[in-house]
Amino acid sequence: MLSRTEDPERASGSSVVFAGKGERMSMKRKIIGSLLTGMLVLPGAVYAAQGAQTAEPVVKMSTAESAAQGAEQKVYSLTFNPKSYTRQTLAYNGKAVAFRAYEHIPYVARPVAVERQSMNIYIPEVYFQKGGTINGYTAKTAPIFLPNGVGGYMPGDSKAPSEKDRMSGGANASLVALSKGYVVAAPAIRGRTTQNKDGVYVGKAPALIVDYKAAVRYLRHNRNLLPAGDTDKIISNGTSAGGALSVLLGATGNSKDYEPYLKAVGAAKERDDIFAASVYCPITNLEHADMAYEWMFNGVNEAHQQTGRNLPALPVQSTVTNRPADAPVENQQAVKMTWDQQMASLALKKQFPAYVNSLGLEDRKGNKLWLDAAGNGSFADYIKSVYLQSVQTALDGGKDLDGAAWFRVKDGKAVDMDLAKYAAWATRLKATPAFDKFDLSSGENDEFGDSANQPKHFTAFSALRDTGRGGSADPAIIHLLNPMDYIGASGVKTSKYWRIRHGAKDRDTCLAIPAMVALKLQNEGKKVDFAAPWGYGHAGDYDLDALFTWMDRICKK
């Protein structure tokens, strides 16, 4: 059910190595060439956008910066046009959800890929009626839901409202948000394959977080022009690499480290901190993700994911299909790892305790969380407690336990578990190393690549074992993508409220990765709702009723 009606008043668009607690990473930022991204030309295709205008050339590019030397760049207005919209109606739970759609709005003045640096804003129609309210919200108090469509560090599409989501089969989060009185601001975001018209790659790190921050700044810049929405109540949402992006946005509010990149693309001069972050299965803390993965899965020597560069595509019938958009391909049949991979797994596992111990993490009772050289200790016990809570919830709800035998139940209570048996039950998805591949074949290697699309290493471990001859990413760029470096840092405003979910059978990354994020946030006094829901692997937006109940609770305090 979808209707579009042109409004008679509608106007045309005219207008590394991680230091221990208390230590700080000191590094020289290289902000040069196309990494700044504001120096690149727009695609040549016509793009009908709010705020489009012609202007004198802002930047002329040198030969070293791009083959597009001397090309003129279009400049876009950052002033929101409240008269440029369509009326739309969709159905949710048997009821009509009417809203106004303001679409194709560039959120930076000097985009390098305008279709990827634009957003859609959706506002419930009720807010245009005198005294209109939904779910206790008014036009003035309605929170702003900021979903991203990033997956696999690929370009993210704008998450437009939809009656049928690919993963859930029901309404997507944007439509549910509108039905509950939220304003939806859905930015498209550059990813690792984004190119300009000259074939230059303009979406490598840190482009995705620069764009997400710029979208927040655009909303604040237009706080007095938006017909509805409280720009102090912005809540991000994402899954997988999009979950990593949601964590990063919430963790790095107003950090000056990103300012040169934001300035280069013409972002508004506003704050970019947000109220809260909703996070599903984040692929984050990448320079420590390989060691965390092996801490969990060492000893499980068969992997279900394709590895290596230029492998032939698997037949559809042999692949797992219930994966998030742009997630790496999973094969139903496992392949045994090589001896060298198994030895690398053991070496990475041995590195993980030192990293965990450097963080100085504590549980809610103030107990120190640590690991001994063998990988055992109170941090391992904490991870067990998260899984056991998932088991207990499943038991209490009468859910199918999927043949799991890695935990012990006594008098109806899940009382203990074996992490090694859990790993064997969950199975290993990724061969060693999980993220920084020796041959530079992972999506994460590509994310840290350069504007010529040469992938890069982002850990010393893999760089020393390189077979791809691509070199290593700038440590400053790696730093910009790690939220752990910013939580509790001086000059940064981290979100107060967090909801983090990692499926109990998710093995795209190790549970320890989101757990460390949650613990560090918690240790810094943030309000964190962290869980590993039973029955889910690598997925997101599977519990929208619970998500919006949490959002309502924090927004109505």
Coordinates of C-alpha atoms in Angstrom, one line a residue:
M1 CA 0.0 0.0 0.0
L2 CA 1.8 3.1 -1.2
S3 CA 0.4 6.4 -2.4
R4 CA 2.4 9.5 -3.6
T5 CA 0.7 12.9 -3.9
E6 CA 2.4 16.0 -5.0
D7 CA 1.7 18.8 -2.6
P8 CA 0.4 22.0 -4.4
E9 CA 2.9 24.1 -2.4
R10 CA 5.8 21.9 -3.2
A11 CA 8.8 23.9 -4.5
S12 CA 11.5 22.7 -6.8
G13 CA 14.8 22.0 -5.1
S14 CA 16.6 25.3 -5.5
S15 CA 17.9 26.3 -2.7
V16 CA 48.1 0.0 15.9
V17 CA 49.1 -0.8 19.0
F18 CA 46.7 0.0 21.7
A19 CA 48.1 1.8 24.8
G20 CA 47.2 0.8 28.3
K21 CA 44.6 2.7 30.4
G22 CA 45.6 6.3 30.9
E23 CA 48.0 6.3 28.0
R24 CA 47.2 8.1 24.8
M25 CA 48.1 7.2 21.2
S26 CA 50.4 9.8 19.7
M27 CA 50.5 9.8 16.0
K28 CA 50.9 12.2 13.1
R29 CA 47.7 12.5 11.0
K30 CA 48.2 12.4 7.3
I31 CA 45.4 14.4 5.8
I32 CA 46.4 14.5 2.1
G33 CA 45.0 14.0 -1.4
S34 CA 41.8 12.2 -2.0
L35 CA 41.6 10.8 1.6
L36 CA 40.2 14.2 2.5
T37 CA 37.5 13.5 -0.2
G38 CA 36.4 17.1 -0.6
M39 CA 38.9 17.6 -3.4
L40 CA 37.1 15.2 -5.8
V41 CA 34.6 16.0 -8.5
L42 CA 31.0 14.9 -8.6
P43 CA 29.6 12.2 -10.9
G44 CA 28.6 13.7 -14.2
A45 CA 25.0 12.4 -14.1
V46 CA 22.2 14.8 -13.3
Y47 CA 21.0 14.4 -9.7
A48 CA 17.7 16.0 -8.8
A49 CA 18.4 17.1 -5.2
Q50 CA 17.1 19.5 -2.6
G51 CA 19.4 22.5 -2.4
A52 CA 21.2 22.1 -5.7
Q53 CA 22.8 25.2 -7.1
T54 CA 25.6 26.2 -9.4
A55 CA 28.6 28.0 -8.1
E56 CA 32.1 29.0 -9.1
P57 CA 34.6 26.2 -8.7
V58 CA 35.6 25.7 -5.1
V59 CA 38.6 23.5 -5.6
K60 CA 40.9 22.8 -8.6
M61 CA 42.6 19.6 -8.3
S62 CA 46.2 18.8 -9.1
T63 CA 47.3 16.0 -11.3
A64 CA 48.5 14.1 -8.2
E65 CA 45.1 14.4 -6.5
S66 CA 43.0 13.1 -9.4
A67 CA 42.9 12.7 -13.2
A68 CA 40.1 15.3 -13.1
Q69 CA 42.5 18.3 -12.9
G70 CA 40.7 21.6 -13.2
A71 CA 37.2 20.1 -13.0
E72 CA 34.6 22.3 -11.4
Q73 CA 32.7 21.2 -8.4
K74 CA 29.0 21.9 -7.7
V75 CA 28.2 23.4 -4.4
Y76 CA 25.0 22.5 -2.6
S77 CA 23.0 24.5 -0.1
L78 CA 22.8 23.2 3.4
T79 CA 19.4 24.9 3.9
F80 CA 16.5 22.5 4.3
N81 CA 13.6 23.2 2.0
P82 CA 10.4 22.4 4.0
K83 CA 8.2 22.7 0.9
S84 CA 9.9 20.0 -1.2
Y85 CA 8.2 16.8 -0.3
T86 CA 5.7 14.1 -1.4
R87 CA 2.9 12.6 0.7
Q88 CA 3.2 8.9 1.2
T89 CA 1.2 6.2 3.0
L90 CA 2.2 2.7 4.0
A91 CA 0.5 0.1 6.2
Y92 CA 1.8 -1.3 9.5
N93 CA -0.1 -3.7 11.7
G94 CA -3.2 -3.2 9.6
K95 CA -3.1 0.6 10.0
A96 CA -2.2 3.4 7.6
V97 CA 1.0 5.3 8.4
A98 CA 0.9 8.6 6.6
F99 CA 4.0 10.7 6.3
R100 CA 5.8 13.3 4.3
A101 CA 9.0 12.4 2.4
Y102 CA 11.7 14.9 1.9
E103 CA 14.1 13.0 -0.4
H104 CA 17.5 13.4 -2.1
I105 CA 18.8 16.0 0.2
P106 CA 22.6 16.5 0.0
Y107 CA 23.9 16.8 3.6
V108 CA 27.3 18.3 2.7
A109 CA 28.0 21.3 0.5
R110 CA 30.8 19.7 -1.5
P111 CA 29.9 16.0 -2.0
V112 CA 32.3 13.8 -4.0
A113 CA 29.5 11.2 -4.7
V114 CA 26.3 13.2 -4.2
E115 CA 24.0 10.1 -4.5
R116 CA 25.9 8.6 -1.6
Q117 CA 26.0 11.8 0.5
S118 CA 22.3 12.6 0.5
M119 CA 19.6 11.7 2.9
N120 CA 15.8 11.2 3.0
I121 CA 13.8 12.7 5.9
Y122 CA 10.4 11.2 6.8
I123 CA 7.9 13.0 9.1
P124 CA 4.6 11.6 10.3
E125 CA 1.7 13.5 8.7
V126 CA 0.0 13.9 12.1
Y127 CA 2.6 16.5 13.1
F128 CA 1.3 18.9 10.5
Q129 CA -2.1 19.0 12.2
K130 CA -2.7 21.4 15.0
G131 CA -2.0 19.7 18.3
G132 CA -1.1 16.4 16.6
T133 CA 0.5 13.8 18.8
I134 CA 1.7 10.2 18.3
N135 CA 2.8 7.9 21.2
G136 CA 3.0 10.9 23.5
Y137 CA 5.3 12.8 21.1
T138 CA 4.6 16.2 19.4
A139 CA 6.4 17.8 16.4
K140 CA 8.7 19.5 18.9
T141 CA 9.5 16.5 21.1
A142 CA 9.6 13.7 18.5
P143 CA 13.0 11.9 18.6
I144 CA 14.9 11.4 15.4
F145 CA 15.7 7.9 14.3
L146 CA 19.0 7.8 12.2
P147 CA 19.3 4.3 10.6
N148 CA 22.2 3.4 8.3
G149 CA 22.2 0.8 5.6
V150 CA 25.9 -0.1 5.7
G151 CA 26.9 -3.7 5.6
G152 CA 30.3 -5.2 4.8
Y153 CA 31.7 -1.7 4.8
M154 CA 30.0 -1.3 1.4
P155 CA 28.0 1.8 0.4
G156 CA 24.8 2.1 2.5
D157 CA 21.5 2.9 0.9
S158 CA 19.0 5.3 2.6
K159 CA 16.7 3.2 4.8
A160 CA 13.4 4.3 3.4
P161 CA 10.2 3.0 5.1
S162 CA 9.1 -0.4 3.8
E163 CA 6.3 -2.8 4.5
K164 CA 8.5 -5.8 3.9
D165 CA 12.1 -6.0 5.2
R166 CA 14.4 -8.6 3.5
M167 CA 15.6 -10.1 6.8
S168 CA 12.4 -10.0 9.0
G169 CA 9.7 -10.3 6.3
G170 CA 7.8 -7.5 8.1
A171 CA 7.9 -3.8 8.3
N172 CA 11.4 -2.3 8.5
A173 CA 12.7 -0.2 11.4
S174 CA 12.0 3.1 9.5
L175 CA 8.3 2.3 9.1
V176 CA 8.0 1.1 12.6
A177 CA 9.7 4.3 13.8
L178 CA 7.2 6.5 11.9
S179 CA 4.3 4.5 13.3
K180 CA 5.5 5.3 16.8
G181 CA 5.9 9.0 16.3
Y182 CA 9.6 9.2 15.4
V183 CA 11.0 11.4 12.7
V184 CA 13.3 9.3 10.4
A185 CA 16.4 10.8 8.9
A186 CA 18.0 8.1 6.6
P187 CA 21.3 9.0 5.1
A188 CA 23.0 7.2 2.3
I189 CA 26.6 6.7 3.1
R190 CA 29.8 6.1 1.1
G191 CA 31.5 2.7 1.3
R192 CA 34.6 1.0 0.1
T193 CA 33.5 0.6 -3.5
T194 CA 32.2 4.1 -4.0
Q195 CA 33.9 5.8 -7.0
N196 CA 33.7 9.2 -8.7
K197 CA 33.2 9.5 -12.4
D198 CA 36.9 9.2 -13.0
G199 CA 37.1 5.9 -11.3
V200 CA 38.8 7.3 -8.2
Y201 CA 37.7 5.4 -5.0
V202 CA 36.3 8.0 -2.6
G203 CA 34.6 5.9 0.0
K204 CA 37.6 4.3 1.8
A205 CA 38.1 4.9 5.6
P206 CA 37.2 7.2 7.2
A207 CA 34.5 8.2 4.7
L208 CA 31.6 6.3 6.2
I209 CA 31.9 8.0 9.7
V210 CA 32.6 11.3 8.1
D211 CA 29.3 11.0 6.2
Y212 CA 27.3 9.8 9.3
K213 CA 28.6 12.7 11.3
A214 CA 27.8 15.2 8.4
A215 CA 24.2 13.9 8.4
V216 CA 23.9 14.7 12.1
R217 CA 25.4 18.1 11.5
Y218 CA 22.9 18.8 8.7
L219 CA 20.0 18.1 11.0
R220 CA 21.3 20.4 13.7
H221 CA 22.0 23.1 11.1
N222 CA 18.3 23.0 10.1
R223 CA 16.8 22.6 13.6
N224 CA 14.6 25.6 13.1
L225 CA 13.5 24.6 9.5
L226 CA 12.7 21.0 10.1
P227 CA 8.9 20.7 10.6
A228 CA 9.4 18.2 13.4
G229 CA 12.1 16.4 15.3
D230 CA 14.2 17.1 18.4
T231 CA 17.8 17.4 17.2
D232 CA 19.0 16.7 20.8
K233 CA 17.3 13.3 20.7
I234 CA 19.0 11.6 17.7
I235 CA 19.3 7.8 17.9
S236 CA 21.5 5.9 15.5
N237 CA 20.9 2.3 14.4
G238 CA 22.9 -0.2 12.3
T239 CA 23.9 -3.8 11.8
S240 CA 27.2 -5.5 11.2
A241 CA 29.6 -2.9 9.7
G242 CA 26.6 -0.6 10.1
G243 CA 26.6 -1.6 13.8
A244 CA 30.2 -0.6 13.9
L245 CA 29.3 2.7 12.3
S246 CA 26.6 3.2 14.9
V247 CA 29.0 2.5 17.7
L248 CA 31.6 4.9 16.2
L249 CA 29.1 7.7 15.8
G250 CA 27.9 7.4 19.4
A251 CA 31.5 7.1 20.8
T252 CA 33.2 9.9 18.9
G253 CA 30.8 12.9 19.3
N254 CA 32.5 16.2 18.5
S255 CA 36.0 14.8 18.3
K256 CA 38.3 17.2 16.5
D257 CA 40.1 14.3 14.8
Y258 CA 37.4 14.2 12.1
E259 CA 37.2 17.9 11.5
P260 CA 39.5 18.2 8.5
Y261 CA 37.5 15.5 6.7
L262 CA 34.2 17.1 7.5
K263 CA 35.5 20.5 6.4
A264 CA 36.7 19.1 3.1
V265 CA 33.3 17.8 2.1
G266 CA 31.5 21.0 3.3
A267 CA 29.8 19.6 6.4
A268 CA 27.8 22.1 8.5
K269 CA 29.6 23.7 11.4
E270 CA 27.6 22.0 14.1
R271 CA 27.9 19.4 16.9
D272 CA 27.8 15.7 15.8
D273 CA 27.2 14.0 19.2
I274 CA 24.0 12.0 19.5
F275 CA 21.7 11.0 22.3
A276 CA 21.8 7.2 22.0
A277 CA 23.0 4.4 19.8
S278 CA 21.3 1.1 18.8
V279 CA 23.9 -1.4 17.7
Y280 CA 23.5 -4.9 16.2
C281 CA 26.5 -7.3 15.9
P282 CA 29.2 -4.6 15.3
I283 CA 32.3 -5.6 13.2
T284 CA 34.5 -3.1 15.1
N285 CA 37.8 -2.7 16.9
L286 CA 39.3 -4.2 13.8
E287 CA 43.0 -4.1 14.9
H288 CA 42.1 -6.5 17.8
A289 CA 39.3 -8.5 16.2
D290 CA 41.6 -11.2 14.8
M291 CA 43.0 -12.0 18.2
A292 CA 39.6 -12.0 19.9
Y293 CA 38.2 -14.3 17.2
E294 CA 41.0 -16.8 17.8
W295 CA 40.6 -16.6 21.6
M296 CA 37.1 -17.9 21.1
F297 CA 37.5 -20.2 18.0
N298 CA 41.0 -21.6 18.3
G299 CA 40.8 -25.4 18.1
V300 CA 37.8 -25.3 15.7
N301 CA 39.7 -25.9 12.5
E302 CA 37.1 -25.9 9.8
A303 CA 35.6 -22.6 8.4
H304 CA 32.4 -21.9 6.5
Q305 CA 33.5 -18.7 4.6
Q306 CA 35.3 -18.3 1.3
T307 CA 38.8 -17.1 1.7
G308 CA 41.4 -15.9 -0.7
R309 CA 41.3 -13.4 -3.6
N310 CA 39.6 -14.1 -6.9
L311 CA 37.8 -17.2 -5.9
P312 CA 34.9 -18.4 -8.1
A313 CA 31.4 -17.7 -6.9
L314 CA 29.8 -20.5 -5.0
P315 CA 26.5 -21.9 -6.4
V316 CA 23.5 -20.5 -4.8
Q317 CA 22.3 -23.8 -3.4
S318 CA 25.6 -24.2 -1.4
T319 CA 25.5 -20.8 0.3
V320 CA 23.7 -19.6 3.4
T321 CA 21.1 -16.9 2.4
N322 CA 19.8 -15.5 5.7
R323 CA 22.7 -13.0 6.0
P324 CA 22.6 -9.2 6.3
A325 CA 23.0 -7.2 3.2
D326 CA 26.6 -7.2 1.9
A327 CA 27.8 -9.7 4.6
P328 CA 30.6 -12.0 3.3
V329 CA 29.4 -15.2 1.7
E330 CA 28.9 -18.2 4.0
N331 CA 29.2 -21.7 2.6
Q332 CA 27.1 -24.5 4.0
Q333 CA 30.0 -26.9 3.8
A334 CA 33.1 -26.2 6.0
V335 CA 36.6 -26.3 4.7
K336 CA 39.6 -27.4 6.9
M337 CA 42.1 -24.7 7.6
T338 CA 45.7 -25.2 6.6
W339 CA 48.4 -26.0 9.1
D340 CA 49.8 -22.5 8.8
Q341 CA 46.4 -21.1 9.5
Q342 CA 46.0 -23.2 12.6
M343 CA 49.4 -22.1 13.9
A344 CA 48.4 -18.4 13.2
S345 CA 45.3 -19.1 15.2
L346 CA 47.3 -20.2 18.2
A347 CA 49.6 -17.2 17.9
L348 CA 46.8 -14.7 17.7
K349 CA 45.0 -16.3 20.7
K350 CA 48.1 -15.8 22.8
Q351 CA 48.1 -12.1 22.0
F352 CA 44.6 -11.5 23.3
P353 CA 45.1 -11.6 27.1
A354 CA 47.6 -8.7 27.0
Y355 CA 45.1 -6.5 25.1
V356 CA 42.2 -7.3 27.5
N357 CA 44.4 -6.6 30.5
S358 CA 45.6 -3.3 29.1
L359 CA 42.0 -2.0 29.1
G360 CA 41.4 -2.1 32.9
L361 CA 37.8 -3.2 32.5
E362 CA 35.5 -3.9 35.4
D363 CA 32.1 -5.5 35.8
R364 CA 29.1 -3.8 37.3
K365 CA 30.3 -4.7 40.8
G366 CA 33.7 -3.2 40.3
N367 CA 35.5 -6.5 39.9
K368 CA 38.6 -6.3 37.6
L369 CA 38.3 -8.3 34.4
W370 CA 41.4 -10.1 33.3
L371 CA 42.9 -13.1 31.4
D372 CA 45.9 -15.2 32.2
A373 CA 48.3 -16.3 29.6
A374 CA 46.1 -19.3 28.7
G375 CA 43.1 -17.1 28.1
N376 CA 41.3 -18.0 31.3
G377 CA 40.2 -15.6 34.0
S378 CA 37.4 -13.2 35.1
F379 CA 37.0 -11.8 31.6
A380 CA 36.2 -15.3 30.3
D381 CA 33.8 -15.7 33.2
Y382 CA 32.1 -12.5 32.2
I383 CA 31.7 -13.7 28.6
K384 CA 30.2 -17.0 29.9
S385 CA 27.7 -15.0 32.0
V386 CA 26.4 -13.2 28.9
Y387 CA 25.9 -16.5 27.1
L388 CA 24.3 -18.1 30.2
Q389 CA 21.9 -15.3 30.5
S390 CA 20.9 -15.9 26.9
V391 CA 20.4 -19.6 27.7
Q392 CA 18.3 -18.7 30.8
T393 CA 16.1 -16.4 28.8
A394 CA 15.6 -19.2 26.2
L395 CA 14.8 -21.7 29.0
D396 CA 12.3 -19.3 30.6
G397 CA 10.6 -18.7 27.3
G398 CA 10.4 -22.4 26.3
K399 CA 12.5 -21.8 23.2
D400 CA 14.2 -24.6 21.1
L401 CA 17.7 -25.0 22.4
D402 CA 19.0 -26.2 19.0
G403 CA 20.7 -29.3 20.4
A404 CA 23.1 -27.2 22.4
A405 CA 25.1 -29.2 25.0
W406 CA 27.7 -26.7 26.0
F407 CA 26.0 -25.5 29.2
R408 CA 24.8 -27.1 32.4
V409 CA 21.3 -26.6 33.8
K410 CA 20.5 -27.3 37.5
D411 CA 16.9 -26.8 38.9
G412 CA 15.9 -24.9 35.8
K413 CA 18.8 -22.5 36.0
A414 CA 21.8 -22.3 33.5
V415 CA 24.7 -22.4 35.9
D416 CA 27.8 -23.1 33.9
M417 CA 29.2 -23.5 30.4
D418 CA 32.2 -24.5 28.4
L419 CA 33.5 -21.9 25.9
A420 CA 35.4 -24.5 23.8
K421 CA 32.2 -26.6 23.4
Y422 CA 30.3 -23.5 22.6
A423 CA 32.7 -22.6 19.8
A424 CA 32.4 -26.1 18.4
W425 CA 28.6 -25.9 18.5
A426 CA 28.5 -22.4 16.9
T427 CA 31.1 -23.5 14.3
R428 CA 33.8 -21.3 12.9
L429 CA 32.8 -18.9 10.1
K430 CA 36.1 -17.3 9.2
A431 CA 39.5 -18.9 8.6
T432 CA 42.5 -17.4 10.3
P433 CA 43.0 -14.5 10.2
A434 CA 39.4 -13.6 10.3
F435 CA 39.7 -9.9 9.3
D436 CA 43.2 -8.8 8.3
K437 CA 43.9 -11.5 5.7
F438 CA 47.5 -12.2 4.7
D439 CA 46.5 -11.8 1.1
L440 CA 44.5 -8.6 1.7
S441 CA 41.3 -10.3 0.5
S442 CA 38.8 -9.3 3.2
G443 CA 36.3 -6.5 3.0
E444 CA 38.1 -4.8 6.0
N445 CA 41.4 -4.8 4.0
D446 CA 39.5 -3.1 1.2
E447 CA 38.0 -0.6 3.7
F448 CA 41.4 0.5 4.6
G449 CA 42.6 0.6 1.0
D450 CA 43.6 3.7 -0.9
S451 CA 42.0 5.8 -3.6
A452 CA 43.4 3.5 -6.3
N453 CA 41.7 0.5 -4.6
Q454 CA 44.8 -1.1 -3.2
P455 CA 43.8 -3.0 0.0
K456 CA 45.9 -2.5 3.1
H457 CA 46.8 -4.3 6.3
F458 CA 45.7 -2.9 9.6
T459 CA 47.5 -5.1 12.1
A460 CA 51.2 -5.7 12.6
F461 CA 50.6 -9.5 12.8
S462 CA 49.3 -9.7 9.3
A463 CA 51.6 -7.1 7.8
L464 CA 54.6 -9.3 8.9
R465 CA 53.0 -12.2 7.1
D466 CA 51.9 -10.3 4.0
T467 CA 51.4 -12.2 0.7
G468 CA 49.3 -9.5 -1.0
R469 CA 52.0 -6.8 -1.3
G470 CA 49.7 -4.0 -0.4
G471 CA 51.4 -2.4 2.6
S472 CA 49.7 -1.1 5.7
A473 CA 47.1 1.6 6.3
D474 CA 48.1 4.8 8.0
P475 CA 47.8 4.3 11.8
A476 CA 45.9 7.6 12.0
I477 CA 43.2 6.2 9.7
I478 CA 42.9 3.0 11.7
H479 CA 42.5 5.0 14.8
L480 CA 39.6 7.0 13.3
L481 CA 37.6 3.7 12.9
N482 CA 38.1 2.4 16.4
P483 CA 35.5 3.5 19.0
M484 CA 37.5 2.1 21.9
D485 CA 40.1 4.8 21.4
Y486 CA 37.5 7.5 22.0
I487 CA 35.3 6.3 24.8
G488 CA 36.4 8.3 27.8
A489 CA 38.8 10.5 25.8
S490 CA 39.2 14.2 26.5
G491 CA 37.2 16.5 24.2
V492 CA 34.8 13.8 23.1
K493 CA 31.1 13.6 24.0
T494 CA 30.0 10.0 24.0
S495 CA 26.3 9.1 23.9
K496 CA 24.8 8.4 27.3
Y497 CA 22.4 5.6 26.2
W498 CA 23.4 2.3 24.4
R499 CA 21.6 -0.8 23.3
I500 CA 24.0 -3.5 22.0
R501 CA 22.9 -6.9 20.6
H502 CA 25.1 -9.8 19.4
G503 CA 23.3 -13.0 18.6
A504 CA 24.1 -16.0 20.7
K505 CA 25.1 -17.9 17.6
D506 CA 26.9 -15.0 15.8
R507 CA 30.4 -15.9 14.7
D508 CA 31.1 -13.2 12.2
T509 CA 33.0 -11.6 15.1
C510 CA 33.7 -12.8 18.6
L511 CA 31.3 -11.8 21.4
A512 CA 34.3 -10.3 23.2
I513 CA 34.4 -7.4 20.7
P514 CA 31.0 -5.9 21.5
A515 CA 31.4 -7.0 25.1
M516 CA 34.6 -4.9 25.5
V517 CA 32.7 -1.9 24.0
A518 CA 29.8 -2.4 26.4
L519 CA 32.1 -2.7 29.4
K520 CA 34.2 0.3 28.5
L521 CA 31.1 2.4 28.1
Q522 CA 29.7 1.1 31.3
N523 CA 33.0 1.9 33.1
E524 CA 32.7 5.5 31.8
G525 CA 29.2 5.8 33.4
K526 CA 27.1 5.3 30.3
K527 CA 23.8 3.4 30.5
V528 CA 24.3 0.2 28.6
D529 CA 21.7 -2.5 27.7
F530 CA 23.9 -5.4 26.4
A531 CA 22.7 -8.9 25.5
A532 CA 23.2 -12.0 23.3
P533 CA 19.7 -13.0 22.2
W534 CA 19.1 -16.7 21.8
G535 CA 18.3 -18.0 18.4
Y536 CA 20.1 -15.4 16.3
G537 CA 23.3 -15.4 14.4
H538 CA 24.7 -12.4 12.5
A539 CA 21.5 -10.2 12.1
G540 CA 19.8 -7.0 13.2
D541 CA 16.5 -5.4 13.6
Y542 CA 14.9 -8.7 14.7
D543 CA 13.4 -7.3 17.9
L544 CA 11.9 -4.0 16.8
D545 CA 9.2 -3.9 19.5
A546 CA 11.8 -4.3 22.2
L547 CA 14.1 -1.8 20.5
F548 CA 11.4 0.9 20.4
T549 CA 10.3 0.1 23.9
W550 CA 13.9 0.9 25.0
M551 CA 14.0 4.0 22.9
D552 CA 10.7 5.3 24.3
R553 CA 11.9 4.6 27.8
I554 CA 15.1 6.7 27.4
C555 CA 13.4 9.5 25.4
K556 CA 10.5 10.0 27.8
K557 CA 12.6 10.2 31.0

